Amino acid sequence: DYRDPHCKNKQVIVHLFEWKWSDVADECERFLGKKQFCGVQVSPPNEHVVVTQPMRPWWERYQPVSYKLHSRGGTEAEFKDMVTRCKNVGVRVYVDSVVNHMAGLGRIGTGTAGSHFNSSDYDFPGVPYTRPNFNTRDKCPSGGGGVDNYSDPKNVRNCFLVGLTDLDQSKEYVRDKIAEFFDHCIDLGVAGFRIDASKHMWPDDVKAIQDRVKDLPEGGRPFFYHEVIDQNDGAVRVNEYYDLGYVTEFRYCQKIAYGVHNFGEFNNMYVPSWGMADPSHAFVFVDNHDNQRGHGGGGNLITHKTPRDYKMAVAFTLAYNYGFTRVMSSYYFENTDAGPPHNADYSAKDVTINADGSCGNGWVCEHRWNPVANMVVFRNAVAGTDIKHWRNENDEISFARGQKGFFAMAKQGHMDRNLQTGLPAGEYCDLVSDCMKKITVDGSGNAHIVIDNSAEPMLAFIVDGPT
Ligand code: LM2
Ligand code: CA
């Protein structure tokens, strides 16, 4: 089974999008460990192209040049130091892995680790890959050679996605090179992988690769989650990948946006008839690095640009019991191509921390917002429990998680009710406000729940939590 994230039953990972390795390491030590995060998804750590038109976009990292671990994020030594320091505080690293393809057709030059490459000749000596390692036109049923028909799996998987040179994962040599890359990461302490563009690879090929990857040094199979954008709009469906780990559930991004905009929709978050992944395979998030900027489908979704809605969306996601959760941590952008905040030489700027705990230098750090960070503790505490005492009316939602926690949220920012919590009698305090609010549960499980406009529009408390 590829669904164990190897983080001692913690439940939430954060994508520190485009952070450099030294900053990720610092964040593990100063924040993520204490806040009980399971781990971090890091941007692709392997050698990639250097794009100068536009100047150093974020997406240059989705055009690999080799599997040498030297990227815009840092050197291999820095990567190794990060993985070790994070692991030492109980936070695992998950590598965003781009193995469907190499650089885009027509790109020629030197990658971030110094390897020469020539995509037009299918020549990537840093691996090495040559022409026979790539898909050929006879396997791709599209007129122009590019992916252009999502109703045909052969087109989706054997053609070139936005002109990116498409590897042929049915070849033993290609499988070996990709597995070697994963093994190298595992040797350095990595616990798992996000597989980019899994939809564009055959599940049998992906399985052959995963099955030859080594166990973690501490035992067990690495964690895998697959990027499969299935919005009921094509031939490739998420359930084809269930044997391979978790699958991204992009319909949840729409669902949570509907819910925040109209609380009534919260009654209907997981819709099997839409083909949504079952709760034990769904990998869920409010937004990701693509759809927050209109790439990879985009659509109607909520991002940090509307902070109040975003906090409600993430808080609900972490309180609810659907799927394995990832939270996004972004940088501010106007241009959808723009890479991370950068210095004059285009290296990523340091992530600075302000006195109030927010980030500086252009980093958003949604994962540090109280309704995000503190709900991680909630989700860990209630893992494995069912939803009880569901109430959704009057733009107010509240529910218990088994007999371990209780969550309430008010769209209009105010709520004042006596509610059954199902929890043992006692004094509790609200995690979201860092215990600024207290809640008393009486002998019959009832509590007076108050939300008012002076604070965040939600509260949450757990058995055996802070008091
Ligand atoms: C993904 N998942 O399946 C990533 O999450 C997504 O961010 C990647 O696209 C995509 N797959 C390929 O890894 C991004 C970005 C694209 C960008 C590619 C490659 O969304 O816009 O394409 O990375 O860097 C860019 C140009 C595109 C050009 C292509 C090839 O935007 O116009 O196509 O490079 O040179 C001619
Ligand atoms: Ca492919």
Short mmCIF file of N, CA, C and O in Angstrom, two decimals, residues 190-300:
data_model
loop_
_atom_site.label_atom_id
_atom_site.label_comp_id
_atom_site.label_asym_id
_atom_site.label_seq_id
_atom_site.Cartn_x
_atom_site.Cartn_y
_atom_site.Cartn_z
N VAL A 190 13.70 11.21 2.16
CA VAL A 190 12.38 11.59 1.65
C VAL A 190 11.39 10.46 1.93
O VAL A 190 11.74 9.27 1.84
N ALA A 191 10.13 10.83 2.25
CA ALA A 191 9.13 9.82 2.62
C ALA A 191 8.10 9.56 1.53
O ALA A 191 7.32 8.61 1.66
N GLY A 192 8.08 10.39 0.49
CA GLY A 192 7.07 10.14 -0.54
C GLY A 192 7.13 11.12 -1.68
O GLY A 192 7.99 12.02 -1.72
N PHE A 193 6.18 10.96 -2.58
CA PHE A 193 6.23 11.67 -3.86
C PHE A 193 4.85 12.12 -4.32
O PHE A 193 3.89 11.34 -4.29
N ARG A 194 4.77 13.37 -4.78
CA ARG A 194 3.63 13.80 -5.60
C ARG A 194 4.01 13.50 -7.04
O ARG A 194 5.07 13.94 -7.51
N ILE A 195 3.19 12.76 -7.74
CA ILE A 195 3.52 12.46 -9.13
C ILE A 195 2.77 13.43 -10.02
O ILE A 195 1.54 13.40 -10.13
N ASP A 196 3.56 14.30 -10.63
CA ASP A 196 3.03 15.30 -11.56
C ASP A 196 2.50 14.59 -12.81
O ASP A 196 3.13 13.65 -13.31
N ALA A 197 1.37 15.09 -13.30
CA ALA A 197 0.86 14.61 -14.59
C ALA A 197 0.67 13.09 -14.67
O ALA A 197 0.88 12.48 -15.71
N SER A 198 0.25 12.48 -13.58
CA SER A 198 0.00 11.03 -13.60
C SER A 198 -1.05 10.66 -14.63
O SER A 198 -0.99 9.59 -15.25
N LYS A 199 -2.01 11.55 -14.80
CA LYS A 199 -3.05 11.34 -15.81
C LYS A 199 -2.46 11.06 -17.18
O LYS A 199 -3.07 10.38 -18.01
N HIS A 200 -1.27 11.62 -17.41
CA HIS A 200 -0.63 11.50 -18.71
C HIS A 200 0.32 10.31 -18.81
O HIS A 200 1.12 10.21 -19.73
N MET A 201 0.24 9.41 -17.82
CA MET A 201 1.03 8.17 -17.85
C MET A 201 0.09 6.99 -17.65
O MET A 201 -0.93 7.11 -16.96
N TRP A 202 0.45 5.83 -18.20
CA TRP A 202 -0.38 4.63 -18.07
C TRP A 202 -0.24 4.09 -16.65
O TRP A 202 0.89 3.91 -16.17
N PRO A 203 -1.35 3.80 -15.98
CA PRO A 203 -1.25 3.27 -14.61
C PRO A 203 -0.35 2.04 -14.50
O PRO A 203 0.38 1.91 -13.53
N ASP A 204 -0.38 1.18 -15.50
CA ASP A 204 0.48 -0.02 -15.43
C ASP A 204 1.97 0.36 -15.45
O ASP A 204 2.79 -0.30 -14.81
N ASP A 205 2.29 1.39 -16.21
CA ASP A 205 3.69 1.84 -16.25
C ASP A 205 4.09 2.47 -14.91
O ASP A 205 5.19 2.23 -14.39
N VAL A 206 3.19 3.26 -14.37
CA VAL A 206 3.48 3.90 -13.08
C VAL A 206 3.65 2.82 -12.01
O VAL A 206 4.55 2.89 -11.16
N LYS A 207 2.80 1.82 -12.07
CA LYS A 207 2.89 0.73 -11.10
C LYS A 207 4.24 0.02 -11.21
O LYS A 207 4.88 -0.28 -10.21
N ALA A 208 4.67 -0.24 -12.45
CA ALA A 208 5.95 -0.93 -12.64
C ALA A 208 7.09 -0.11 -12.04
O ALA A 208 8.04 -0.66 -11.48
N ILE A 209 6.99 1.20 -12.15
CA ILE A 209 8.03 2.08 -11.57
C ILE A 209 7.95 2.05 -10.05
O ILE A 209 8.94 1.81 -9.36
N GLN A 210 6.77 2.27 -9.52
CA GLN A 210 6.63 2.32 -8.06
C GLN A 210 7.07 0.99 -7.42
O GLN A 210 7.71 0.99 -6.37
N ASP A 211 6.71 -0.11 -8.07
CA ASP A 211 7.02 -1.40 -7.47
C ASP A 211 8.52 -1.68 -7.43
O ASP A 211 8.97 -2.53 -6.66
N ARG A 212 9.29 -0.98 -8.24
CA ARG A 212 10.74 -1.21 -8.14
C ARG A 212 11.46 -0.18 -7.27
O ARG A 212 12.68 -0.25 -7.11
N VAL A 213 10.72 0.73 -6.69
CA VAL A 213 11.32 1.69 -5.76
C VAL A 213 11.54 1.02 -4.40
O VAL A 213 10.74 0.19 -3.98
N LYS A 214 12.65 1.37 -3.75
CA LYS A 214 12.99 0.70 -2.50
C LYS A 214 12.07 1.11 -1.34
O LYS A 214 11.39 2.13 -1.41
N ASP A 215 12.07 0.29 -0.29
CA ASP A 215 11.40 0.66 0.95
C ASP A 215 12.13 1.83 1.60
O ASP A 215 13.31 2.06 1.34
N LEU A 216 11.45 2.52 2.49
CA LEU A 216 12.12 3.56 3.27
C LEU A 216 13.11 2.90 4.21
O LEU A 216 12.94 1.75 4.61
N PRO A 217 14.16 3.62 4.60
CA PRO A 217 15.15 3.01 5.51
C PRO A 217 14.52 2.55 6.82
O PRO A 217 14.94 1.55 7.40
N GLU A 218 13.49 3.25 7.27
CA GLU A 218 12.83 2.86 8.52
C GLU A 218 11.76 1.79 8.29
O GLU A 218 11.06 1.38 9.20
N GLY A 219 11.62 1.35 7.03
CA GLY A 219 10.64 0.32 6.69
C GLY A 219 9.39 0.92 6.08
O GLY A 219 9.06 2.08 6.31
N GLY A 220 8.70 0.12 5.27
CA GLY A 220 7.45 0.55 4.67
C GLY A 220 7.64 1.14 3.28
O GLY A 220 8.75 1.55 2.89
N ARG A 221 6.55 1.14 2.52
CA ARG A 221 6.58 1.68 1.18
C ARG A 221 6.48 3.19 1.22
O ARG A 221 5.80 3.76 2.08
N PRO A 222 7.13 3.88 0.28
CA PRO A 222 6.99 5.34 0.24
C PRO A 222 5.54 5.74 -0.04
O PRO A 222 4.75 4.97 -0.58
N PHE A 223 5.21 6.96 0.37
CA PHE A 223 3.90 7.56 0.14
C PHE A 223 3.85 8.07 -1.31
O PHE A 223 4.81 8.69 -1.77
N PHE A 224 2.73 7.80 -2.00
CA PHE A 224 2.56 8.34 -3.35
C PHE A 224 1.20 9.00 -3.49
O PHE A 224 0.20 8.43 -3.06
N TYR A 225 1.17 10.18 -4.06
CA TYR A 225 -0.13 10.76 -4.44
C TYR A 225 0.00 11.29 -5.86
O TYR A 225 1.01 11.85 -6.25
N HIS A 226 -1.07 11.03 -6.61
CA HIS A 226 -1.03 11.21 -8.05
C HIS A 226 -1.86 12.37 -8.51
O HIS A 226 -3.03 12.48 -8.15
N GLU A 227 -1.25 13.20 -9.31
CA GLU A 227 -2.01 14.30 -9.88
C GLU A 227 -2.80 13.79 -11.08
O GLU A 227 -2.24 13.51 -12.15
N VAL A 228 -4.09 13.64 -10.86
CA VAL A 228 -5.00 13.19 -11.92
C VAL A 228 -6.15 14.19 -11.92
O VAL A 228 -6.96 14.21 -11.00
N ILE A 229 -6.16 15.06 -12.90
CA ILE A 229 -7.22 16.06 -12.95
C ILE A 229 -8.41 15.43 -13.67
O ILE A 229 -8.42 15.29 -14.89
N ASP A 230 -9.37 14.98 -12.86
CA ASP A 230 -10.58 14.33 -13.38
C ASP A 230 -11.75 15.21 -12.94
O ASP A 230 -12.08 15.29 -11.76
N GLN A 231 -12.32 15.92 -13.90
CA GLN A 231 -13.48 16.76 -13.57
C GLN A 231 -14.68 16.28 -14.38
O GLN A 231 -15.47 17.08 -14.86
N ASN A 232 -14.78 14.97 -14.50
CA ASN A 232 -15.85 14.34 -15.29
C ASN A 232 -15.83 14.82 -16.73
O ASN A 232 -16.86 14.94 -17.37
N ASP A 233 -14.64 15.12 -17.22
CA ASP A 233 -14.57 15.77 -18.53
C ASP A 233 -13.66 15.02 -19.48
O ASP A 233 -13.18 15.57 -20.46
N GLY A 234 -13.38 13.76 -19.19
CA GLY A 234 -12.50 13.04 -20.09
C GLY A 234 -12.52 11.55 -19.82
O GLY A 234 -13.28 11.07 -18.99
N ALA A 235 -11.65 10.84 -20.55
CA ALA A 235 -11.66 9.39 -20.47
C ALA A 235 -10.89 8.87 -19.27
O ALA A 235 -11.12 7.75 -18.82
N VAL A 236 -9.95 9.67 -18.74
CA VAL A 236 -9.12 9.19 -17.64
C VAL A 236 -9.79 9.51 -16.31
O VAL A 236 -10.14 10.66 -16.04
N ARG A 237 -9.98 8.48 -15.49
CA ARG A 237 -10.70 8.65 -14.23
C ARG A 237 -9.80 8.35 -13.03
O ARG A 237 -8.90 7.52 -13.13
N VAL A 238 -10.08 9.01 -11.93
CA VAL A 238 -9.22 8.86 -10.75
C VAL A 238 -9.11 7.40 -10.28
O VAL A 238 -8.05 6.98 -9.81
N ASN A 239 -10.20 6.63 -10.41
CA ASN A 239 -10.15 5.28 -9.83
C ASN A 239 -9.15 4.35 -10.51
O ASN A 239 -8.78 3.32 -9.97
N GLU A 240 -8.66 4.73 -11.69
CA GLU A 240 -7.63 3.91 -12.35
C GLU A 240 -6.32 3.89 -11.56
O GLU A 240 -5.45 3.07 -11.83
N TYR A 241 -6.19 4.84 -10.63
CA TYR A 241 -4.91 5.00 -9.91
C TYR A 241 -4.98 4.56 -8.44
O TYR A 241 -4.03 4.75 -7.70
N TYR A 242 -6.12 4.01 -8.04
CA TYR A 242 -6.29 3.68 -6.61
C TYR A 242 -5.22 2.72 -6.08
O TYR A 242 -4.82 2.83 -4.92
N ASP A 243 -4.76 1.80 -6.90
CA ASP A 243 -3.74 0.86 -6.43
C ASP A 243 -2.39 1.54 -6.19
O ASP A 243 -1.49 0.95 -5.60
N LEU A 244 -2.26 2.75 -6.68
CA LEU A 244 -0.95 3.42 -6.68
C LEU A 244 -0.80 4.46 -5.60
O LEU A 244 0.23 5.12 -5.49
N GLY A 245 -1.86 4.66 -4.78
CA GLY A 245 -1.78 5.64 -3.71
C GLY A 245 -3.01 6.53 -3.70
O GLY A 245 -4.08 6.12 -4.15
N TYR A 246 -2.83 7.75 -3.21
CA TYR A 246 -3.92 8.73 -3.25
C TYR A 246 -3.99 9.38 -4.63
O TYR A 246 -3.00 9.41 -5.37
N VAL A 247 -5.16 9.93 -4.93
CA VAL A 247 -5.34 10.69 -6.17
C VAL A 247 -5.90 12.07 -5.86
O VAL A 247 -6.79 12.21 -5.00
N THR A 248 -5.39 13.06 -6.53
CA THR A 248 -5.90 14.43 -6.32
C THR A 248 -7.38 14.48 -6.69
O THR A 248 -7.78 13.95 -7.72
N GLU A 249 -8.16 15.13 -5.87
CA GLU A 249 -9.60 15.25 -6.15
C GLU A 249 -9.92 16.72 -6.45
O GLU A 249 -10.22 17.50 -5.54
N PHE A 250 -9.80 17.09 -7.71
CA PHE A 250 -9.98 18.50 -8.08
C PHE A 250 -11.43 18.96 -7.98
O PHE A 250 -11.68 20.16 -7.85
N ARG A 251 -12.38 17.99 -8.02
CA ARG A 251 -13.78 18.42 -7.85
C ARG A 251 -14.02 18.97 -6.46
O ARG A 251 -14.93 19.77 -6.25
N TYR A 252 -13.18 18.55 -5.49
CA TYR A 252 -13.33 19.10 -4.15
C TYR A 252 -13.06 20.61 -4.14
O TYR A 252 -13.67 21.34 -3.36
N CYS A 253 -12.16 21.08 -4.98
CA CYS A 253 -11.88 22.53 -5.03
C CYS A 253 -13.15 23.30 -5.39
O CYS A 253 -13.42 24.35 -4.82
N GLN A 254 -13.90 22.75 -6.34
CA GLN A 254 -15.18 23.39 -6.69
C GLN A 254 -16.18 23.26 -5.56
O GLN A 254 -16.88 24.20 -5.22
N LYS A 255 -16.24 22.06 -4.98
CA LYS A 255 -17.21 21.78 -3.93
C LYS A 255 -17.03 22.72 -2.74
O LYS A 255 -17.99 23.26 -2.21
N ILE A 256 -15.78 22.89 -2.32
CA ILE A 256 -15.56 23.72 -1.14
C ILE A 256 -15.86 25.19 -1.45
O ILE A 256 -16.36 25.93 -0.61
N ALA A 257 -15.61 25.59 -2.68
CA ALA A 257 -15.95 26.97 -3.07
C ALA A 257 -17.47 27.17 -3.05
O ALA A 257 -17.97 28.16 -2.52
N TYR A 258 -18.19 26.20 -3.62
CA TYR A 258 -19.66 26.29 -3.55
C TYR A 258 -20.11 26.39 -2.10
O TYR A 258 -21.00 27.16 -1.77
N GLY A 259 -19.51 25.57 -1.24
CA GLY A 259 -19.93 25.52 0.16
C GLY A 259 -19.74 26.85 0.85
O GLY A 259 -20.63 27.34 1.54
N VAL A 260 -18.58 27.44 0.66
CA VAL A 260 -18.32 28.72 1.34
C VAL A 260 -19.25 29.81 0.80
O VAL A 260 -19.71 30.67 1.54
N HIS A 261 -19.54 29.73 -0.49
CA HIS A 261 -20.41 30.76 -1.08
C HIS A 261 -21.87 30.54 -0.71
O HIS A 261 -22.64 31.49 -0.65
N ASN A 262 -22.23 29.30 -0.44
CA ASN A 262 -23.61 28.97 -0.10
C ASN A 262 -23.60 27.79 0.85
O ASN A 262 -23.46 26.64 0.41
N PHE A 263 -23.70 28.07 2.16
CA PHE A 263 -23.49 27.02 3.16
C PHE A 263 -24.35 25.78 2.93
O PHE A 263 -23.96 24.68 3.32
N GLY A 264 -25.50 25.93 2.30
CA GLY A 264 -26.35 24.77 2.04
C GLY A 264 -25.59 23.66 1.32
O GLY A 264 -25.84 22.47 1.53
N GLU A 265 -24.64 24.04 0.48
CA GLU A 265 -23.88 23.06 -0.30
C GLU A 265 -23.00 22.15 0.56
O GLU A 265 -22.58 21.08 0.12
N PHE A 266 -22.74 22.59 1.78
CA PHE A 266 -21.91 21.75 2.67
C PHE A 266 -22.58 20.42 2.98
O PHE A 266 -21.92 19.48 3.43
N ASN A 267 -23.88 20.34 2.77
CA ASN A 267 -24.58 19.07 3.03
C ASN A 267 -24.20 17.99 2.02
O ASN A 267 -24.58 16.84 2.17
N ASN A 268 -23.46 18.38 1.02
CA ASN A 268 -23.30 17.53 -0.15
C ASN A 268 -21.87 17.61 -0.70
O ASN A 268 -21.66 17.90 -1.87
N MET A 269 -20.88 17.37 0.18
CA MET A 269 -19.49 17.61 -0.23
C MET A 269 -18.88 16.47 -1.05
O MET A 269 -18.07 16.70 -1.93
N TYR A 270 -19.23 15.27 -0.69
CA TYR A 270 -18.66 14.11 -1.40
C TYR A 270 -19.77 13.49 -2.23
O TYR A 270 -20.74 12.99 -1.68
N VAL A 271 -19.63 13.56 -3.53
CA VAL A 271 -20.70 13.10 -4.42
C VAL A 271 -20.19 11.92 -5.25
O VAL A 271 -19.56 12.09 -6.30
N PRO A 272 -20.43 10.70 -4.76
CA PRO A 272 -19.93 9.53 -5.49
C PRO A 272 -20.42 9.50 -6.94
O PRO A 272 -19.68 9.07 -7.83
N SER A 273 -21.62 9.99 -7.17
CA SER A 273 -22.16 9.92 -8.54
C SER A 273 -21.40 10.82 -9.51
O SER A 273 -21.51 10.67 -10.72
N TRP A 274 -20.63 11.77 -8.99
CA TRP A 274 -19.75 12.56 -9.85
C TRP A 274 -18.48 11.79 -10.19
O TRP A 274 -17.63 12.31 -10.91
N GLY A 275 -18.31 10.62 -9.56
CA GLY A 275 -17.05 9.91 -9.72
C GLY A 275 -15.97 10.42 -8.80
O GLY A 275 -14.79 10.10 -8.97
N MET A 276 -16.35 11.21 -7.79
CA MET A 276 -15.34 11.71 -6.86
C MET A 276 -14.67 10.54 -6.15
O MET A 276 -15.30 9.54 -5.84
N ALA A 277 -13.39 10.68 -5.89
CA ALA A 277 -12.63 9.62 -5.24
C ALA A 277 -13.21 9.32 -3.86
O ALA A 277 -13.67 10.24 -3.16
N ASP A 278 -13.20 8.06 -3.48
CA ASP A 278 -13.71 7.70 -2.16
C ASP A 278 -12.80 8.31 -1.10
O ASP A 278 -11.64 8.64 -1.38
N PRO A 279 -13.35 8.46 0.13
CA PRO A 279 -12.58 9.18 1.16
C PRO A 279 -11.21 8.58 1.45
O PRO A 279 -10.30 9.31 1.87
N SER A 280 -11.04 7.30 1.21
CA SER A 280 -9.75 6.70 1.55
C SER A 280 -8.73 6.80 0.40
O SER A 280 -7.59 6.36 0.55
N HIS A 281 -9.14 7.38 -0.73
CA HIS A 281 -8.18 7.62 -1.82
C HIS A 281 -8.10 9.08 -2.24
O HIS A 281 -7.24 9.44 -3.04
N ALA A 282 -9.01 9.90 -1.74
CA ALA A 282 -9.06 11.30 -2.19
C ALA A 282 -7.97 12.12 -1.51
O ALA A 282 -7.84 12.11 -0.28
N PHE A 283 -7.22 12.84 -2.32
CA PHE A 283 -6.22 13.79 -1.81
C PHE A 283 -6.83 15.17 -2.05
O PHE A 283 -7.07 15.55 -3.19
N VAL A 284 -7.11 15.91 -0.97
CA VAL A 284 -7.93 17.12 -1.12
C VAL A 284 -7.21 18.39 -0.68
O VAL A 284 -6.32 18.37 0.18
N PHE A 285 -7.64 19.49 -1.28
CA PHE A 285 -7.02 20.80 -1.06
C PHE A 285 -8.01 21.84 -1.55
O PHE A 285 -8.86 21.56 -2.39
N VAL A 286 -7.91 23.03 -1.01
CA VAL A 286 -8.82 24.11 -1.42
C VAL A 286 -8.37 24.69 -2.76
O VAL A 286 -9.18 25.04 -3.61
N ASP A 287 -7.06 24.83 -2.92
CA ASP A 287 -6.49 25.29 -4.18
C ASP A 287 -5.09 24.69 -4.30
O ASP A 287 -4.54 24.22 -3.30
N ASN A 288 -4.54 24.69 -5.50
CA ASN A 288 -3.15 24.26 -5.65
C ASN A 288 -2.38 25.30 -6.47
O ASN A 288 -2.94 26.33 -6.87
N HIS A 289 -1.11 25.01 -6.70
CA HIS A 289 -0.26 26.02 -7.35
C HIS A 289 -0.70 26.30 -8.78
O HIS A 289 -0.43 27.37 -9.31
N ASP A 290 -1.37 25.35 -9.42
CA ASP A 290 -1.87 25.57 -10.78
C ASP A 290 -3.18 26.33 -10.76
O ASP A 290 -3.28 27.41 -11.36
N ASN A 291 -4.18 25.78 -10.09
CA ASN A 291 -5.50 26.38 -10.25
C ASN A 291 -5.63 27.71 -9.53
O ASN A 291 -6.51 28.50 -9.86
N GLN A 292 -4.74 28.01 -8.59
CA GLN A 292 -4.82 29.33 -7.96
C GLN A 292 -4.42 30.43 -8.95
O GLN A 292 -4.70 31.61 -8.71
N ARG A 293 -3.77 30.08 -10.02
CA ARG A 293 -3.38 31.07 -11.03
C ARG A 293 -3.95 30.72 -12.41
O ARG A 293 -3.44 31.16 -13.42
N GLY A 294 -5.02 29.92 -12.44
CA GLY A 294 -5.71 29.66 -13.71
C GLY A 294 -5.05 28.64 -14.60
O GLY A 294 -5.49 28.40 -15.70
N HIS A 295 -3.97 27.97 -14.12
CA HIS A 295 -3.37 26.86 -14.89
C HIS A 295 -4.08 25.56 -14.51
O HIS A 295 -4.81 25.50 -13.54
N GLY A 296 -3.79 24.50 -15.28
CA GLY A 296 -4.27 23.15 -14.93
C GLY A 296 -5.76 23.08 -14.68
O GLY A 296 -6.21 22.49 -13.70
N GLY A 297 -6.53 23.71 -15.53
CA GLY A 297 -7.98 23.63 -15.36
C GLY A 297 -8.56 24.89 -14.77
O GLY A 297 -9.51 25.45 -15.29
N GLY A 298 -7.96 25.38 -13.71
CA GLY A 298 -8.47 26.60 -13.08
C GLY A 298 -9.91 26.38 -12.64
O GLY A 298 -10.26 25.32 -12.15
N GLY A 299 -10.74 27.39 -12.81
CA GLY A 299 -12.14 27.22 -12.47
C GLY A 299 -12.55 28.06 -11.28
O GLY A 299 -11.82 28.94 -10.83
N ASN A 300 -13.72 27.74 -10.79
CA ASN A 300 -14.32 28.51 -9.71
C ASN A 300 -13.75 28.01 -8.38
O ASN A 300 -14.14 26.97 -7.89
#
